[in-house]
Coordinates of C-alpha atoms in Angstrom, one line a residue:
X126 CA 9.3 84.4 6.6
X127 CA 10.6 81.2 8.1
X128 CA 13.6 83.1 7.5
X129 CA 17.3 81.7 8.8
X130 CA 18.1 82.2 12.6
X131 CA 19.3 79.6 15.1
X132 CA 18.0 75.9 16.5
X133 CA 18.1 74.8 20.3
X134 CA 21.2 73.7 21.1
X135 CA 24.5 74.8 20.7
X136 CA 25.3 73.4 17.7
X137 CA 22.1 74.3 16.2
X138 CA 22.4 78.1 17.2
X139 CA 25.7 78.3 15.8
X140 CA 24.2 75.9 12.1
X141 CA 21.0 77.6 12.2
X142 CA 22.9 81.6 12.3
X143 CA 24.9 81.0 9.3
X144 CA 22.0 81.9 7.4
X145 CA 20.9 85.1 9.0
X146 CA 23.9 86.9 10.5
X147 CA 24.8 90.3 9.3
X148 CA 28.9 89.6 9.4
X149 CA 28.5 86.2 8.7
X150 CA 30.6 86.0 5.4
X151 CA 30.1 89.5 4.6
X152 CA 33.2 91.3 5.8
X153 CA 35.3 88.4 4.6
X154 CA 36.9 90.2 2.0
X155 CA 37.0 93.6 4.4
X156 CA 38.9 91.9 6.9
X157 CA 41.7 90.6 4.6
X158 CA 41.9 94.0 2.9
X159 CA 40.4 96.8 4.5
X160 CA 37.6 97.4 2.2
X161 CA 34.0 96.0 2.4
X162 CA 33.6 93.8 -0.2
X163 CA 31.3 94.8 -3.1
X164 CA 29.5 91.5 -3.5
X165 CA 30.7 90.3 -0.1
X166 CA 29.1 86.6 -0.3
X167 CA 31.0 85.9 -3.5
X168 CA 33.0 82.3 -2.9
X169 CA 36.3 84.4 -3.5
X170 CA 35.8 86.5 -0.5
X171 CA 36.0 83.5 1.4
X172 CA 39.6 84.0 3.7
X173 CA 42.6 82.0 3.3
X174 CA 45.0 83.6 5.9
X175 CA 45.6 81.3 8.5
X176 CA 45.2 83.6 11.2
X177 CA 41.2 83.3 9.8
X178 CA 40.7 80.3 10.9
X179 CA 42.6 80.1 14.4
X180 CA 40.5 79.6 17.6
X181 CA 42.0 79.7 20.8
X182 CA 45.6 78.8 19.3
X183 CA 43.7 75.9 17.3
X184 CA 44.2 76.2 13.7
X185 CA 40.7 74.9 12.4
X186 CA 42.0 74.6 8.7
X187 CA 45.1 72.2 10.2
X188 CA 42.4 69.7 12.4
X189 CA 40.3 69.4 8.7
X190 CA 43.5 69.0 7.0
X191 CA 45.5 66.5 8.9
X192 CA 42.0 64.6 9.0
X193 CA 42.0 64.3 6.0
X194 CA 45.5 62.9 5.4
X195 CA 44.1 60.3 8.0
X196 CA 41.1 59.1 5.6
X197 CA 38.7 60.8 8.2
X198 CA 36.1 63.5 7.7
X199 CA 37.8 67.3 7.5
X200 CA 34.3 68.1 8.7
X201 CA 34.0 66.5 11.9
X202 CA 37.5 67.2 12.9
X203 CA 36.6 71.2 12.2
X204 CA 33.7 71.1 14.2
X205 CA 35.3 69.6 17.4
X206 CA 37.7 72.2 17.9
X207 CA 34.9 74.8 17.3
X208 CA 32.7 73.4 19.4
X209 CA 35.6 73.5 22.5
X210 CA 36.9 76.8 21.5
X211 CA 33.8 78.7 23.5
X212 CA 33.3 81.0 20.1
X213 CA 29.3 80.9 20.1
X214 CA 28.8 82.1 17.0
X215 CA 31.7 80.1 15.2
X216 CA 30.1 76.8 13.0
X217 CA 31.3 74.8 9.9
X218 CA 29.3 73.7 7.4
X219 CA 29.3 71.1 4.4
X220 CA 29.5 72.8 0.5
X221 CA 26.0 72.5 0.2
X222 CA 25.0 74.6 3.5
X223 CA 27.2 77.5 3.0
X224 CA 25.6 77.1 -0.8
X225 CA 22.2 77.6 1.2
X226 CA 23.6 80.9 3.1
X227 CA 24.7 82.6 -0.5
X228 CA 21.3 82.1 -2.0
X229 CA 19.5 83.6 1.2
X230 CA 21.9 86.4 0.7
X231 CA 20.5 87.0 -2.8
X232 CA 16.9 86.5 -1.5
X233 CA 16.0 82.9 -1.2
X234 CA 15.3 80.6 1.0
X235 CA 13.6 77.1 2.1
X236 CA 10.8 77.8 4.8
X237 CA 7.3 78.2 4.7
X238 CA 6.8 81.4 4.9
X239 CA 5.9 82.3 8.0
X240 CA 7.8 85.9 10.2
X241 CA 7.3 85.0 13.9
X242 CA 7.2 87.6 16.9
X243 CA 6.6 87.7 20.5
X244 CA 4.2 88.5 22.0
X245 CA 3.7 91.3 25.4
X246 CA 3.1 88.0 27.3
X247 CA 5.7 85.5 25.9
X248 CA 3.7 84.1 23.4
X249 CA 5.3 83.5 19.3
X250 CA 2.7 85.3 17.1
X251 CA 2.6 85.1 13.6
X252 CA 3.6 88.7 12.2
X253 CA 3.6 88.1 8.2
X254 CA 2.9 85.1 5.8
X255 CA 4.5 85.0 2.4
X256 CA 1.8 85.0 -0.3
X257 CA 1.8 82.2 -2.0
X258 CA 3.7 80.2 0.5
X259 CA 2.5 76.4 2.1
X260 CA 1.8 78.8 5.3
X261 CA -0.8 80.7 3.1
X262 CA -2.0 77.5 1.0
X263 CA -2.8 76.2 4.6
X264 CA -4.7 79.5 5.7
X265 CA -2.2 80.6 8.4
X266 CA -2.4 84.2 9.3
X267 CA -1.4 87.3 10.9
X268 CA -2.3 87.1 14.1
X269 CA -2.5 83.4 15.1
X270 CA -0.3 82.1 17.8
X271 CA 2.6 79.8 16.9
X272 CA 2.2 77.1 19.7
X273 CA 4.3 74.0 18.8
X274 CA 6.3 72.8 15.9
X275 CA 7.2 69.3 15.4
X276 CA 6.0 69.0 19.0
X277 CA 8.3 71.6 20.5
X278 CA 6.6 74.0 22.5
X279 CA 7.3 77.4 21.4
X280 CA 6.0 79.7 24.0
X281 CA 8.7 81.7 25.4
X282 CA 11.7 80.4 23.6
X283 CA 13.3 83.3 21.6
X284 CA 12.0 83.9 18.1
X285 CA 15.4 83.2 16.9
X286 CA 14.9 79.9 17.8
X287 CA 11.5 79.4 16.9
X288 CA 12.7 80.2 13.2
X289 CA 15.2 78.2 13.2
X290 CA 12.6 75.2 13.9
X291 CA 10.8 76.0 11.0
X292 CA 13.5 76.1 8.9
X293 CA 14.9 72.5 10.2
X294 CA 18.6 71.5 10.2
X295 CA 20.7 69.3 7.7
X296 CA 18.4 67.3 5.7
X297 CA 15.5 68.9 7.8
X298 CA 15.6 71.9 5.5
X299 CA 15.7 70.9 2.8
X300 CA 12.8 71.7 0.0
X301 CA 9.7 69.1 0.0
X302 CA 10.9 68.3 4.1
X303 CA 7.9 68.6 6.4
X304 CA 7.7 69.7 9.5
X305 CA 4.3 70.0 11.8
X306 CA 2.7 73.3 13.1
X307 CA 0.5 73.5 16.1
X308 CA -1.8 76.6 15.4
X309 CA -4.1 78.7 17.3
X310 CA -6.4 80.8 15.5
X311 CA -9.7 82.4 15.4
X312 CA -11.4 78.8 14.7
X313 CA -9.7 77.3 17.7
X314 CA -6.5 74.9 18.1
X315 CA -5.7 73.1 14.9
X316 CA -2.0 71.3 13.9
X317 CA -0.9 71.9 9.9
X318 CA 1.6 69.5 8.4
X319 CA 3.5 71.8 5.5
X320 CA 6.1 71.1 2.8
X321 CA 8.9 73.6 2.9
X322 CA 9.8 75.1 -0.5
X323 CA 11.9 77.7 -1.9
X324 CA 10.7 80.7 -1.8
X325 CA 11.6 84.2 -2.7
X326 CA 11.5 86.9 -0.2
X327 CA 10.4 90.1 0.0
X328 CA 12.6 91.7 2.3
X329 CA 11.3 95.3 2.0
X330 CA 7.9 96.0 1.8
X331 CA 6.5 99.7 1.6
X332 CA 2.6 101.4 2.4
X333 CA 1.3 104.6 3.4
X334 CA -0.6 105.2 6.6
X335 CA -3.1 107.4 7.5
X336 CA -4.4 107.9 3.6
X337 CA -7.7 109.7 3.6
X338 CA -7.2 111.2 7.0
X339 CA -6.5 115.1 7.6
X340 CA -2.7 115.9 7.8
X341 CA 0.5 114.5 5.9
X342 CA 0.8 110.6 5.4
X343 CA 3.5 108.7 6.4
X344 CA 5.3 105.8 5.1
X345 CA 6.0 102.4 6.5
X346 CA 8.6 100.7 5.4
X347 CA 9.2 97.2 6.8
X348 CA 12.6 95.6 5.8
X349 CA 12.4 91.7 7.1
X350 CA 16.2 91.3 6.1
X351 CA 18.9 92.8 4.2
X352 CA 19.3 90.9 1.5
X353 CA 21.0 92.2 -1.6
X354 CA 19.6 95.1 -2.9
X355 CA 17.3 96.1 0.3
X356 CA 18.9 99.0 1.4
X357 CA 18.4 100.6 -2.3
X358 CA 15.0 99.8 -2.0
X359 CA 14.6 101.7 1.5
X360 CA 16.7 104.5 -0.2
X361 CA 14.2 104.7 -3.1
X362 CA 11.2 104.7 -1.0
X363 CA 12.4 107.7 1.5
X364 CA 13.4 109.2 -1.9
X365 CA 9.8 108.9 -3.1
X366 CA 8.0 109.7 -0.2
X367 CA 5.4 112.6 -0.2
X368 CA 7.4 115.5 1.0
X369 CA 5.7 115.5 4.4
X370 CA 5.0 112.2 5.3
X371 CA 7.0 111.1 7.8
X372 CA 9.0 107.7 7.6
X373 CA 8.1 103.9 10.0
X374 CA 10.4 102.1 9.9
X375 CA 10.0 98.7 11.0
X376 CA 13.3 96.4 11.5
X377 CA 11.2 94.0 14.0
X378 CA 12.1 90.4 13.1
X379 CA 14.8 91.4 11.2
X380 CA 17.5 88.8 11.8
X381 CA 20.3 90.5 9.6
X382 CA 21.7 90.1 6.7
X383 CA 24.7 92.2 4.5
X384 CA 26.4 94.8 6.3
X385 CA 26.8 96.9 3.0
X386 CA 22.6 96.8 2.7
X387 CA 22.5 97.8 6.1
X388 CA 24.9 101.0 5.3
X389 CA 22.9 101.6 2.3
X390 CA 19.4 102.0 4.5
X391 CA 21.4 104.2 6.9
X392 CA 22.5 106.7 3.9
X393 CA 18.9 107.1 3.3
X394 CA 18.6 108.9 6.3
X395 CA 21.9 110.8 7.0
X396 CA 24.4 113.0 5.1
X397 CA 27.5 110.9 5.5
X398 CA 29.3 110.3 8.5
X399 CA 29.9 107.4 10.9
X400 CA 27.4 104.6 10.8
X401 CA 29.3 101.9 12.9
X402 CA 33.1 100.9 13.8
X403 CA 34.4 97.1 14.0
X404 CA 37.5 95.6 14.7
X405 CA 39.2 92.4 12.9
X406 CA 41.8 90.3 15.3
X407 CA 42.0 94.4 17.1
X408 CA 42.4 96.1 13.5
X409 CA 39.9 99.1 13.9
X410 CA 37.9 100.3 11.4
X411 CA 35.0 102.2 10.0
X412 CA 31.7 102.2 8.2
X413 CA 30.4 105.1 6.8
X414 CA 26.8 106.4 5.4
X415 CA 26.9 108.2 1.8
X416 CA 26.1 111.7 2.3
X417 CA 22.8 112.8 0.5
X418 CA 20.5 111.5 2.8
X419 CA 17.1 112.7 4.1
X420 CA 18.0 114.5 7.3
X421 CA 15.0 116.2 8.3
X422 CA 12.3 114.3 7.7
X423 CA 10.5 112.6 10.7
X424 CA 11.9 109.0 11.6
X425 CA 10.3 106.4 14.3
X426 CA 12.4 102.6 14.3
X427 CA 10.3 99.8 15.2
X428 CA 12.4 97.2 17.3
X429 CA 12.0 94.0 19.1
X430 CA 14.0 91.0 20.3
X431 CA 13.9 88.9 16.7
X432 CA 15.9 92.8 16.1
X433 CA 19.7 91.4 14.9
X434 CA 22.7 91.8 13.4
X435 CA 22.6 94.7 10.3
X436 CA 19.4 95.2 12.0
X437 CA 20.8 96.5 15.1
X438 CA 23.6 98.1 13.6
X439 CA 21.2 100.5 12.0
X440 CA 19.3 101.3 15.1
X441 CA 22.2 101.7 16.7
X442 CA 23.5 104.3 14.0
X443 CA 19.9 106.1 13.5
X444 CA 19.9 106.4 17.5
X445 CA 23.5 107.2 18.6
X446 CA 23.1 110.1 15.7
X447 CA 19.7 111.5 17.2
X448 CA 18.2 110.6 13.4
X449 CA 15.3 108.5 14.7
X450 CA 13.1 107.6 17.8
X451 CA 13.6 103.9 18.1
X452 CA 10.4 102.1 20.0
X453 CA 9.6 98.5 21.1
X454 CA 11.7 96.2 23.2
X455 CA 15.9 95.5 23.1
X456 CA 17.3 93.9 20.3
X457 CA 18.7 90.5 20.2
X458 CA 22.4 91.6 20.6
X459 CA 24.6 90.2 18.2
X460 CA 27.2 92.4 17.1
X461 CA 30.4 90.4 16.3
X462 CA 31.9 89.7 13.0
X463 CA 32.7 86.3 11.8
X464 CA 34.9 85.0 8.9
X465 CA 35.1 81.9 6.9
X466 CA 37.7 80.3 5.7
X467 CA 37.7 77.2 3.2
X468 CA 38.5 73.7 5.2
X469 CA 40.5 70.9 3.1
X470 CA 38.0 68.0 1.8
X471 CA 35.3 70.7 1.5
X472 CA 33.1 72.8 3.5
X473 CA 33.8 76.2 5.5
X474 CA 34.9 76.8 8.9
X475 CA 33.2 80.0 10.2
X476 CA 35.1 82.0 13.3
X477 CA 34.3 84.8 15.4
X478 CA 37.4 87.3 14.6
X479 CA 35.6 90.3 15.8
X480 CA 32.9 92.9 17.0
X481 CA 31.4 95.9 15.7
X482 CA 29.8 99.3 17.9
X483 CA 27.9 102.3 17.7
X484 CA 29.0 105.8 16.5
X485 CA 29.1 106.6 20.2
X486 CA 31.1 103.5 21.3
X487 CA 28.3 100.9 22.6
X488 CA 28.8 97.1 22.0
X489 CA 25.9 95.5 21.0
X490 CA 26.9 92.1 21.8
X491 CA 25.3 90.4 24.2
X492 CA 23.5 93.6 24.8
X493 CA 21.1 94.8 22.3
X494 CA 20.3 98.4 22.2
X495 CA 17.4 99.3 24.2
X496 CA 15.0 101.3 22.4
X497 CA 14.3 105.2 23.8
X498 CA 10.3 104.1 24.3
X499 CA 10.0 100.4 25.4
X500 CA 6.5 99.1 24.2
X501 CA 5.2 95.7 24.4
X502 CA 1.7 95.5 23.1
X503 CA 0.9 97.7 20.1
X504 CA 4.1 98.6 19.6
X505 CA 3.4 99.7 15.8
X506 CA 0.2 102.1 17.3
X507 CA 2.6 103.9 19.7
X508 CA 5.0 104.1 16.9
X509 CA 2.5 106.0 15.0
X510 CA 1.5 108.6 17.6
X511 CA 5.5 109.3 18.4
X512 CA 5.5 109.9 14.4
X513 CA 2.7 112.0 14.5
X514 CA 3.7 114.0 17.8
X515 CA 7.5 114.8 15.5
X516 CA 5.1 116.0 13.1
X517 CA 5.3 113.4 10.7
X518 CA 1.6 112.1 10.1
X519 CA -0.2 108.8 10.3

């Protein structure tokens, strides 16, 4: 999907991230009690303590609020001492943006409907359109090569960013906004103007492999983001699951999403115990994985740079705990924890408070986890004959 990740500059990385990042708004209510939040994007579990929304000994809510007394925009004044506090994943954002983050936490968006990945050579490849979406009215497919959009060469800029130009910023994204697509398919070179709409994503989607063939199946189970009620899904699907096939799972592109999903997916695989740490302002604490899980059966983790957030910090947890083979290439690396806190005159100010780490200690941020086999090209092949070598089909 033209799912939510971040623009080219600063300011757009930090816009573009509010609606894909695993902590972002999710361990709101966690950090001010100690408890992940049930329905962590809720606008209660938004943070009022002060201490939420101080940045380098700048109190953002104070800047919006004496701003305001002055007539000027709370807004603005937020964003300037974010923007000098160094915190690169901190951002504010207007009522209607932060609006735009809860509804892709439910499963909704405005894109086009296209999931980007890169390519062994640096080129942005189109991994998955959404049926029905302007991307598949315009006969976009898997396969074809993403080359500009809106005139911005593509090649070799992260997929994050590449997303986040097909989403747009500000009035950019919203629904019925175009934006222009330079294409290179199987007929040649072509450019496709498309409407962005809002669309509904599918942010698990489960097949077998290897049907017809001698030997146990497997399953592949691809999880774009973790959106509420994902990581059920994954549960259900290792739940259902011949008894011998073995389980692909595929978290590449996967640019986040709720923590608590994330934790849910990992329990499908483990029998309780530690899935991740975090700290909020040096407060340790603890994630764990309900026990039940399938412990035995095979497990291959598909990774790749477009990798983030929840993403990571179930590779991370399936690795560290020997549960899984991970292959592909390292993960984006964004494991810190941010919390937002309402500004005066509207809008949320959104602050790095903290950063979370493996069951075995590793920080992910700014460092992704490098996979045990790194594969560029047909990464999902190799995937297949590490499943089948642990016994688990394809």
């Amino acid at each position: 999907m033209s799912g939510p990740t971040q623009c080219l500059g600063p300011r757009g990385v930090r816009r573009g991230a509010a609606l894909t990042l695993v902590f972002a708004g999710v361990l709101t209510a966690g950090a001010a009690t100690g408890v992940l939040p049930r329905d962590a994007h809720a606008p209660a579990a938004l943070a009022t303590r002060s201490v939420a929304s101080t940045v380098n000994g700048e109190d953002v809510t104070a800047a919006a609020a004496r701003a305001v007394a002055d007539g000027k925009s709370g807004k603005e004044a937020a964003e300037k001492v974010v923007s000098r506090s160094g915190d690169r994943w901190g951002a504010v954002y207007d009522e209607r943006q932060y609006a735009e983050f809860e509804q892709a936490l439910d499963g909704t968006y405005t894109g086009v409907g296209i999931s980007a990945r890169r390519t062994e050579d640096g080129r942005v490849e189109v991994a998955r359109v959404q049926p029905g979406s302007p991307a598949a009215r315009a006969g976009i497919e898997p396969g074809d090569l993403l080359r500009t959009v809106d005139g911005h060469r593509v090649d070799r800029r992260p997929v994050a960013e590449v997303v986040a130009l097909l989403r747009g910023d500000g009035a950019e994204a919203t629904e019925g906004s175009t934006v222009a697509l330079g294409i290179e398919g199987a007929g040649g070179a072509r450019t496709e103007t498309l409407r962005r709409a809002r669309l509904t994503t599918e942010a698990v989607t489960i097949r077998r492999l290897g049907a017809g063939r001698p030997g146990p199946e497997a399953v592949l189970i691809e999880v774009d983001s973790f959106t509420k009620g994902s990581g059920t899904k994954v549960r259900d699907a290792v739940r259902t699951a011949p008894a011998d096939a073995g389980v692909l799972l595929d978290l590449r592109g996967n640019s986040g999403g709720l923590v608590t999903e994330a934790v849910t997916a990992a329990s499908a695989f483990l029998d309780g115990g530690l899935v991740a740490t975090y700290d909020v302002h040096g407060e340790q604490r603890a994630l764990y994985a309900q026990p039940g899980g399938d412990t035995s059966r095979p497990l291959v983790v598909l990774v790749d740079g477009g990798t983030m957030s929840a993403a990571e910090l179930l590779t991370g947890a399936l690795q560290d705990r020997g549960r899984a083979v991970t292959v592909g290439s390292r993960t984006f690396g964004k494991g810190s924890i941010q919390m937002p806190s309402r500004l005066p005159g509207g809008g949320v100010a959104e602050l790095t408070v903290g950063h979370y780490r493996t069951p075995a200690g590793r920080g992910v941020d700014g460092r992704g986890i490098t996979p045990d086999l790194a594969v560029g090209s047909r990464a999902e092949q190799r995937a297949e004959t590490v499943l089948s070598g642990l016994g688990g089909g394809s």
